[in-house]
mmCIF file of C-alpha atoms in Angstrom:
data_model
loop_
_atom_site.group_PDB
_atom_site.id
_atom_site.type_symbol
_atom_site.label_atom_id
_atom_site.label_comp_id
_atom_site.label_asym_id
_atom_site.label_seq_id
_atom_site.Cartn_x
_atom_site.Cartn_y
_atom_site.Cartn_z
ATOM 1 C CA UNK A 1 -18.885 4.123 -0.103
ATOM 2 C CA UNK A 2 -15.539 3.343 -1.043
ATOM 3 C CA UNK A 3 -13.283 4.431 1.384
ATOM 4 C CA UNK A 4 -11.212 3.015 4.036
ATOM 5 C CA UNK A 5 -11.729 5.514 7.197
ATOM 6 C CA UNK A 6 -8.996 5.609 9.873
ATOM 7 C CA UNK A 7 -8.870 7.596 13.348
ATOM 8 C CA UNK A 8 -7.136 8.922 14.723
ATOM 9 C CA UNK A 9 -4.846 11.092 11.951
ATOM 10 C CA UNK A 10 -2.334 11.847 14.447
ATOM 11 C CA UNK A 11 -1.511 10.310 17.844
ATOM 12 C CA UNK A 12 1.484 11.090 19.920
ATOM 13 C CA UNK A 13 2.124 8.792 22.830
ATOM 14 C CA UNK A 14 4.523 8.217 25.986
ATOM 15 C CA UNK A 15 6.337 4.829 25.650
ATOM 16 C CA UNK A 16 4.060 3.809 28.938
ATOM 17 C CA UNK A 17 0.711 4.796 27.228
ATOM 18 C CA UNK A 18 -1.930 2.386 26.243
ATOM 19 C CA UNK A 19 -3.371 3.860 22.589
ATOM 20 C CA UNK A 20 -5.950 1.866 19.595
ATOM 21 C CA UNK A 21 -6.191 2.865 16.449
ATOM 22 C CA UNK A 22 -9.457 2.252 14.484
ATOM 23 C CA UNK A 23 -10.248 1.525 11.054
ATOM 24 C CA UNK A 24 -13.441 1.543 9.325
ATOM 25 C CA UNK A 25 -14.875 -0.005 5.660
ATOM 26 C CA UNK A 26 -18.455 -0.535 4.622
ATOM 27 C CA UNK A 27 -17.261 -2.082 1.515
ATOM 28 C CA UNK A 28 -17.990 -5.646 2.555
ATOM 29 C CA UNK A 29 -14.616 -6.022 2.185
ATOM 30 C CA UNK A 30 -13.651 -9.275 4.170
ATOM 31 C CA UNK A 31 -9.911 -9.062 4.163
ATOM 32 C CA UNK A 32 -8.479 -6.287 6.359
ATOM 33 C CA UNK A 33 -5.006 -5.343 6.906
ATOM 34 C CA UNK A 34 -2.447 -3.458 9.158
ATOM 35 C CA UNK A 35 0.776 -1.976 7.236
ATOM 36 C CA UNK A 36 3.782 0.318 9.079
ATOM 37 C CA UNK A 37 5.161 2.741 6.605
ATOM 38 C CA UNK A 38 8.549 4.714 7.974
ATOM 39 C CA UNK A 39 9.351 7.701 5.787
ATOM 40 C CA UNK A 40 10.743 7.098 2.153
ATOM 41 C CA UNK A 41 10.116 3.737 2.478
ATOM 42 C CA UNK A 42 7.211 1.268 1.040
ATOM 43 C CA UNK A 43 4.266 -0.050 3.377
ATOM 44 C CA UNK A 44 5.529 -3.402 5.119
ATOM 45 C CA UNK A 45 2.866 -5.629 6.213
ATOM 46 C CA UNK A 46 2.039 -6.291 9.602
ATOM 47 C CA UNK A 47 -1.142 -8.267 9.969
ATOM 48 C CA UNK A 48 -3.820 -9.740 7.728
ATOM 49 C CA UNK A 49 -7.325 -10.624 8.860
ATOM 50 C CA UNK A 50 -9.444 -12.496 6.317
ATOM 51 C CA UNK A 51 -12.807 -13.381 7.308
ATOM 52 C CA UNK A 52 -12.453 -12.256 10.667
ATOM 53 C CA UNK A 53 -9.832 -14.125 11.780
ATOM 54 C CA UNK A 54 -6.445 -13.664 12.023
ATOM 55 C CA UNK A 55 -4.769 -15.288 8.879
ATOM 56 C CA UNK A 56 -0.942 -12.998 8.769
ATOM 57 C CA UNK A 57 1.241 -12.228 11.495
ATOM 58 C CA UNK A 58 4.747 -10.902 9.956
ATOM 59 C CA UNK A 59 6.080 -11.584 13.497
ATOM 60 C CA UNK A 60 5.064 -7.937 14.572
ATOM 61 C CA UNK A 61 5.958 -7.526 18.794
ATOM 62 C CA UNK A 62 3.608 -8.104 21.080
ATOM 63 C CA UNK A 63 3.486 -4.413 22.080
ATOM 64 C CA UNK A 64 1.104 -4.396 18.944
ATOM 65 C CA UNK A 65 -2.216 -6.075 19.456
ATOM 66 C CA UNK A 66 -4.558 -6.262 16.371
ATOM 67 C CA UNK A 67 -8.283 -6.998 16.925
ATOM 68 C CA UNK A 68 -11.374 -7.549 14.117
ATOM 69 C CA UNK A 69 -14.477 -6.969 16.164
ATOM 70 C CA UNK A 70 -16.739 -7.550 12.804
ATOM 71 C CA UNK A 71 -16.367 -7.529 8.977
ATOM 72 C CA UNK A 72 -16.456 -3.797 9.065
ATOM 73 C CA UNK A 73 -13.864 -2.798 11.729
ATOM 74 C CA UNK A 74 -9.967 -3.860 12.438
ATOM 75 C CA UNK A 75 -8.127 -2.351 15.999
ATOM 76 C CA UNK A 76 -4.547 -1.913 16.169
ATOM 77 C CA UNK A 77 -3.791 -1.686 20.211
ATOM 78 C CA UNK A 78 -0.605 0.060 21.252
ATOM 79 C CA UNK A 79 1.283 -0.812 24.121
ATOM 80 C CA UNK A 80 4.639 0.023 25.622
ATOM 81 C CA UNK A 81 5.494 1.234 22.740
ATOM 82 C CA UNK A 82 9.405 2.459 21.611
ATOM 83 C CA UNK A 83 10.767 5.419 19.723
ATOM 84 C CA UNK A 84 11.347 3.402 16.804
ATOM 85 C CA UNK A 85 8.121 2.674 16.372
ATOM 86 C CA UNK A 86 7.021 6.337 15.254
ATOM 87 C CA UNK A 87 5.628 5.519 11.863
ATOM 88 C CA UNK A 88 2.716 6.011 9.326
ATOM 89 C CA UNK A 89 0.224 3.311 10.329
ATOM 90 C CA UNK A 90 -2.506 2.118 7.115
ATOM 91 C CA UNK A 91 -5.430 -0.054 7.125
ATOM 92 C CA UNK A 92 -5.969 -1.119 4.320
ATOM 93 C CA UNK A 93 -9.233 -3.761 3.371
ATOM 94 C CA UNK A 94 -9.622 -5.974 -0.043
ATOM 95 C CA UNK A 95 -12.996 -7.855 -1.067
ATOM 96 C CA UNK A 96 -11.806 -11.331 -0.338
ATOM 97 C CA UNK A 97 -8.858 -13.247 0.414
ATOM 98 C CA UNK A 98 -6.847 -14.113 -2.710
ATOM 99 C CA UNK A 99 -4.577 -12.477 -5.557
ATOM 100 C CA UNK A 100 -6.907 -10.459 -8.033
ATOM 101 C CA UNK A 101 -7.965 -7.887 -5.670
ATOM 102 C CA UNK A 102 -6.737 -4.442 -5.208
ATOM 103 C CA UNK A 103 -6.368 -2.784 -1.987
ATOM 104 C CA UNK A 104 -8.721 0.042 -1.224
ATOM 105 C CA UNK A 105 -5.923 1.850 2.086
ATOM 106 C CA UNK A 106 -6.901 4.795 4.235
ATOM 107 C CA UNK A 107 -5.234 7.781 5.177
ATOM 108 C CA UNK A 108 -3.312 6.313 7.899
ATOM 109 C CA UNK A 109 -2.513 7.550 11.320
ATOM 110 C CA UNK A 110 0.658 9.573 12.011
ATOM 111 C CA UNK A 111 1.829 7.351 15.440
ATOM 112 C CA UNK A 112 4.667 9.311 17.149
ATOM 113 C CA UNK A 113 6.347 7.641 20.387
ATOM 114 C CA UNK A 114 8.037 9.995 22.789
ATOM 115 C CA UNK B 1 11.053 -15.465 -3.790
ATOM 116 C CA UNK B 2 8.895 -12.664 -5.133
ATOM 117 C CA UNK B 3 9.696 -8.871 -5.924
ATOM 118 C CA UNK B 4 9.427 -5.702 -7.508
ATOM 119 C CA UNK B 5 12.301 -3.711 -8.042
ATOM 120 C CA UNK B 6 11.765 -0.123 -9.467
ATOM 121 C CA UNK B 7 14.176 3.127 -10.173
ATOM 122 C CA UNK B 8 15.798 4.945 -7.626
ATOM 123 C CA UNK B 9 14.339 8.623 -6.991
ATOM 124 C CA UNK B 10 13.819 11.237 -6.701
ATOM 125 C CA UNK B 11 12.693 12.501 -10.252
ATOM 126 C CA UNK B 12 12.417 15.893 -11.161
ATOM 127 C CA UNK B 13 10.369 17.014 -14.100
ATOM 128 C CA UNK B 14 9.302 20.425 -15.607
ATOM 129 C CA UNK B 15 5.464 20.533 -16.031
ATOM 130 C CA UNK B 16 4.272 18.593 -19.461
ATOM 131 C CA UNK B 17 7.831 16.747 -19.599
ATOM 132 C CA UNK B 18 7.543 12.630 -20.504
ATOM 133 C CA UNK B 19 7.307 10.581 -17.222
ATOM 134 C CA UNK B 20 8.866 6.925 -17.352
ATOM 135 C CA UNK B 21 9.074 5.296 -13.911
ATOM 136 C CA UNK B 22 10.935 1.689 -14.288
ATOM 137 C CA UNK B 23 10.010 -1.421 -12.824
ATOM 138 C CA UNK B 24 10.431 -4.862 -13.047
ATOM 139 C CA UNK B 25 9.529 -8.059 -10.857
ATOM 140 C CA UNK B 26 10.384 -11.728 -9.954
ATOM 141 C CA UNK B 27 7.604 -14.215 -9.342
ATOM 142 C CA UNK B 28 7.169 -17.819 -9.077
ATOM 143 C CA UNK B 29 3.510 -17.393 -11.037
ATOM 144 C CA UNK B 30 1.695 -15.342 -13.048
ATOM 145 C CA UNK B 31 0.941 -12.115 -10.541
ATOM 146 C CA UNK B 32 -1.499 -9.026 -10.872
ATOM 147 C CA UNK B 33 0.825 -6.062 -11.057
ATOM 148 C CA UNK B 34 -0.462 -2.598 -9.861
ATOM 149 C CA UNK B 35 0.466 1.283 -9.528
ATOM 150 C CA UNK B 36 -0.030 2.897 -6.261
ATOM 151 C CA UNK B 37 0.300 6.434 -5.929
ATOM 152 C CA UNK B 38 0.773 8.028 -2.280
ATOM 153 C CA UNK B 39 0.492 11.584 -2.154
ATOM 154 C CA UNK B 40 1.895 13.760 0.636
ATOM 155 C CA UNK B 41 0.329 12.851 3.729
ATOM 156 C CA UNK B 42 -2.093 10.338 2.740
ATOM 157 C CA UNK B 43 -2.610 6.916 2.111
ATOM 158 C CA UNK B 44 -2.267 4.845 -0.762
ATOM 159 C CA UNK B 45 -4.461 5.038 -3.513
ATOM 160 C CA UNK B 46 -4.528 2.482 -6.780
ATOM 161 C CA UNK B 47 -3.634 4.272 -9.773
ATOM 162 C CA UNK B 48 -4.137 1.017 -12.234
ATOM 163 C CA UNK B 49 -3.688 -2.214 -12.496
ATOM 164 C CA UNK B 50 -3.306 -5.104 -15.289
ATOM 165 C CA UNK B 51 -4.323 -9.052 -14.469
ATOM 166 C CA UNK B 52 -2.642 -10.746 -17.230
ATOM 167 C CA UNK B 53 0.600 -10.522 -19.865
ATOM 168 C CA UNK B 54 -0.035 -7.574 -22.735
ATOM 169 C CA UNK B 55 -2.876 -6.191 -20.880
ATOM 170 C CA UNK B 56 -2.173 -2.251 -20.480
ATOM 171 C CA UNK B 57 -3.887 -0.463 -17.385
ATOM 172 C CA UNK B 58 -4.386 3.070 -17.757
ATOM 173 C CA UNK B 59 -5.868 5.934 -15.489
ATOM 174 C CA UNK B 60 -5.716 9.730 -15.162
ATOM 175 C CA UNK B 61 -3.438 9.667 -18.324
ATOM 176 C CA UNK B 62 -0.626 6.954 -16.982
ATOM 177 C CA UNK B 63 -0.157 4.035 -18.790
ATOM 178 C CA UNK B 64 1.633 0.817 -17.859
ATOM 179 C CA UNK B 65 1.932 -2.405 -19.668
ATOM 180 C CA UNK B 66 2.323 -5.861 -18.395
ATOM 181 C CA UNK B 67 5.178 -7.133 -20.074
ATOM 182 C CA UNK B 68 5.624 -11.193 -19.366
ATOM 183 C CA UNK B 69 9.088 -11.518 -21.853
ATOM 184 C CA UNK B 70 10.298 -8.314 -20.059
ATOM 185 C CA UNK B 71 8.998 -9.041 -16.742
ATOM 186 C CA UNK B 72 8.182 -4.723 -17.042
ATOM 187 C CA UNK B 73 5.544 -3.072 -16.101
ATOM 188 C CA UNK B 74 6.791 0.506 -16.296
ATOM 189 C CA UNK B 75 4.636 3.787 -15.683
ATOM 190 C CA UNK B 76 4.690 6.099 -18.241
ATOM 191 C CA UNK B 77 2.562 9.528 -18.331
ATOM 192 C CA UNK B 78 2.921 11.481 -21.594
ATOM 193 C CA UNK B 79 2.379 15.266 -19.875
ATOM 194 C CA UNK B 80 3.406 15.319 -16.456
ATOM 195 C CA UNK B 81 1.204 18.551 -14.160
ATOM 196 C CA UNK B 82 2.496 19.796 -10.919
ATOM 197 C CA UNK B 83 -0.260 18.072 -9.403
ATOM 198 C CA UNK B 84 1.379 14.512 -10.148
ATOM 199 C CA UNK B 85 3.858 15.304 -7.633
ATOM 200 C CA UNK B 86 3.637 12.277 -5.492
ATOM 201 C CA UNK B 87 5.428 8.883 -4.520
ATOM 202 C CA UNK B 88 4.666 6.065 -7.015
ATOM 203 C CA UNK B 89 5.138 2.372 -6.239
ATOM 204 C CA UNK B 90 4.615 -0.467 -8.299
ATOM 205 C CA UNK B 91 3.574 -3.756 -6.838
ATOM 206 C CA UNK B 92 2.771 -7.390 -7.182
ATOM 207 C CA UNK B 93 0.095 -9.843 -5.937
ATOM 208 C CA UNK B 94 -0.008 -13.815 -6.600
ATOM 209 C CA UNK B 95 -2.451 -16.626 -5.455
ATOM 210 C CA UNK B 96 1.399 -18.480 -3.933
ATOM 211 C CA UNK B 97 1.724 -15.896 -1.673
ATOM 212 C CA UNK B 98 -2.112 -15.648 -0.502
ATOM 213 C CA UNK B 99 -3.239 -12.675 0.326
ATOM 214 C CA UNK B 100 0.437 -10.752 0.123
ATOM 215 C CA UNK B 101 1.453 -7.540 -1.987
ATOM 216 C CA UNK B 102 4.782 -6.770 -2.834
ATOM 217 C CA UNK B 103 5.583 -3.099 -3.030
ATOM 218 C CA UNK B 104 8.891 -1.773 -4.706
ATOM 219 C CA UNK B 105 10.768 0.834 -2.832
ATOM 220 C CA UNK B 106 8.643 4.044 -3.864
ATOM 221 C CA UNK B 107 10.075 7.006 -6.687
ATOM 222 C CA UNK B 108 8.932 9.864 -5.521
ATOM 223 C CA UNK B 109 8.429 12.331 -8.122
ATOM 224 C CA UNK B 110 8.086 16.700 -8.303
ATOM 225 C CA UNK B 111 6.811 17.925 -11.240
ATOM 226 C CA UNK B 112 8.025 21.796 -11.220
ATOM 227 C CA UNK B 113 5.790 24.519 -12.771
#
C-alpha cells in the first residue's frame, strides 16, 4: 500500500463551521505533513509532524488545528475559517525525518469557505 | 537561503514535440532534487528524483540530470502525449533545512493532439 488517502475530496464550509480533515498512510511512514496549495501556485507548507509530534509550524493561524493521533493518521481541524482560506489542502507522509526521502502526497481536499 | 526557480508557463506542445522544462536552484549543501507532477485535480505525485551531482533520474520517458557546475536539473521528455498534460514542479530537499522541500512555482504544460 502506497498511497496517501485523504477525506473528505471536497468540503464547503460557513466561516462559523467547525470541519477536520483526515489523512491516512499505512506506509510506516513517520513523518506526516499538511501543505495549502491556492490555484497556479506550488504547495506551501503548513505543518510537519515527525514521529508523532509536532516538529514544523510555518506560523499557520490558529483557526487551523493539526492533530497526529498515531503513526498512521494526521487531522487538520478547521475553525472560523475566512474566504481566503478556500484552497487545495495535501497530506502528504515521508519514511523518516531527514533529506533523502521523497514525499508520497494524497489527493487533497478541495476546502471552500463561504 | 534555499530555492528552485523554474520557467514561466504555460507551455504548449503538439503531441510527440521535444519537452524541456528549465530549472535551476540555490542551496547552502548538497540537496536531493526531484520532479513532481500534479495532474488536474489531484495530488502530487513524484515523477523522479536524483541524490547526488551527474546522477540522471528518469521515469515514464522524462529525463532530468543533476547538474552541480550548472546548478540544473531540467526535465526533458523526448515525445510529449496528450496525456502529459499536467503541472510539473521541480523541487529541492537538504539535511540544513530538516525535513523541508522547496517547490518552484509549477509550469503547467498541454500537450495538443
Amino acid at each position: 500500500d502506497t498511497e496517501v488517502t485523504q477525506t473528505p475530496k471536497h468540503l464547503v464550509m460557513g466561516m462559523t463551521n467547525k470541519k477536520s480533515l483526515k489523512c491516512e498512510q499505512h506506509m510506516g511512514h513517520r513523518a506526516m505533513y499538511w501543505y495549502k496549495q491556492k490555484a497556479k501556485k506550488p504547495p506551501e507548507l503548513m505543518f510537519v509532524y515527525s514521529y508523532e509530534k509536532l516538529s514544523i509550524n510555518e506560523s499557520v493561524p490558529s483557526r487551523f488545528s493539526p492533530e497526529c493521533p498515531n503513526s498512521s493518521l494526521l487531522n487538520l481541524h478547521l475553525h472560523a475559517l475566512q474566504p481566503e482560506d478556500s484552497a487545495l489542502y495535501l497530506c502528504a507522509s515521508s519514511q523518516a525525518s531527514g533529506s533523502w526521502e521523497k514525499l508520497f502526497f494524497g489527493s487533497g481536499t478541495q476546502l471552500s469557505v463561504l | 537561503g534555499d530555492s528552485v526557480t523554474q520557467m514561466e508557463g504555460p507551455v504548449t506542445l503538439s503531441e510527440e514535440a521535444f519537452l524541456t522544462i528549465n530549472c535551476t536552484y540555490t542551496a547552502t549543501g548538497y540537496p536531493s532534487l526531484f520532479w513532481y507532477v500534479q495532474y488536474p485535480g489531484e495530488g502530487l505525485q513524484l515523477l523522479l528524483k536524483a541524490t547526488k551531482a551527474d546522477d540522471k533520474g528518469s521515469n515514464k520517458g522524462f529525463e532530468a540530470t543533476y547538474r552541480k557546475e550548472t546548478t540544473s536539473f531540467h526535465l526533458e521528455k523526448g515525445s510529449v502525449q496528450v496525456s502529459d498534460s499536467a503541472v510539473y514542479f521541480c523541487a529541492l530537499s537538504e539535511s540544513n533545512t530538516g525535513n523541508q522541500f522547496y517547490f518552484g512555482t509549477g509550469t503547467s504544460l498541454t500537450v495538443i493532439p
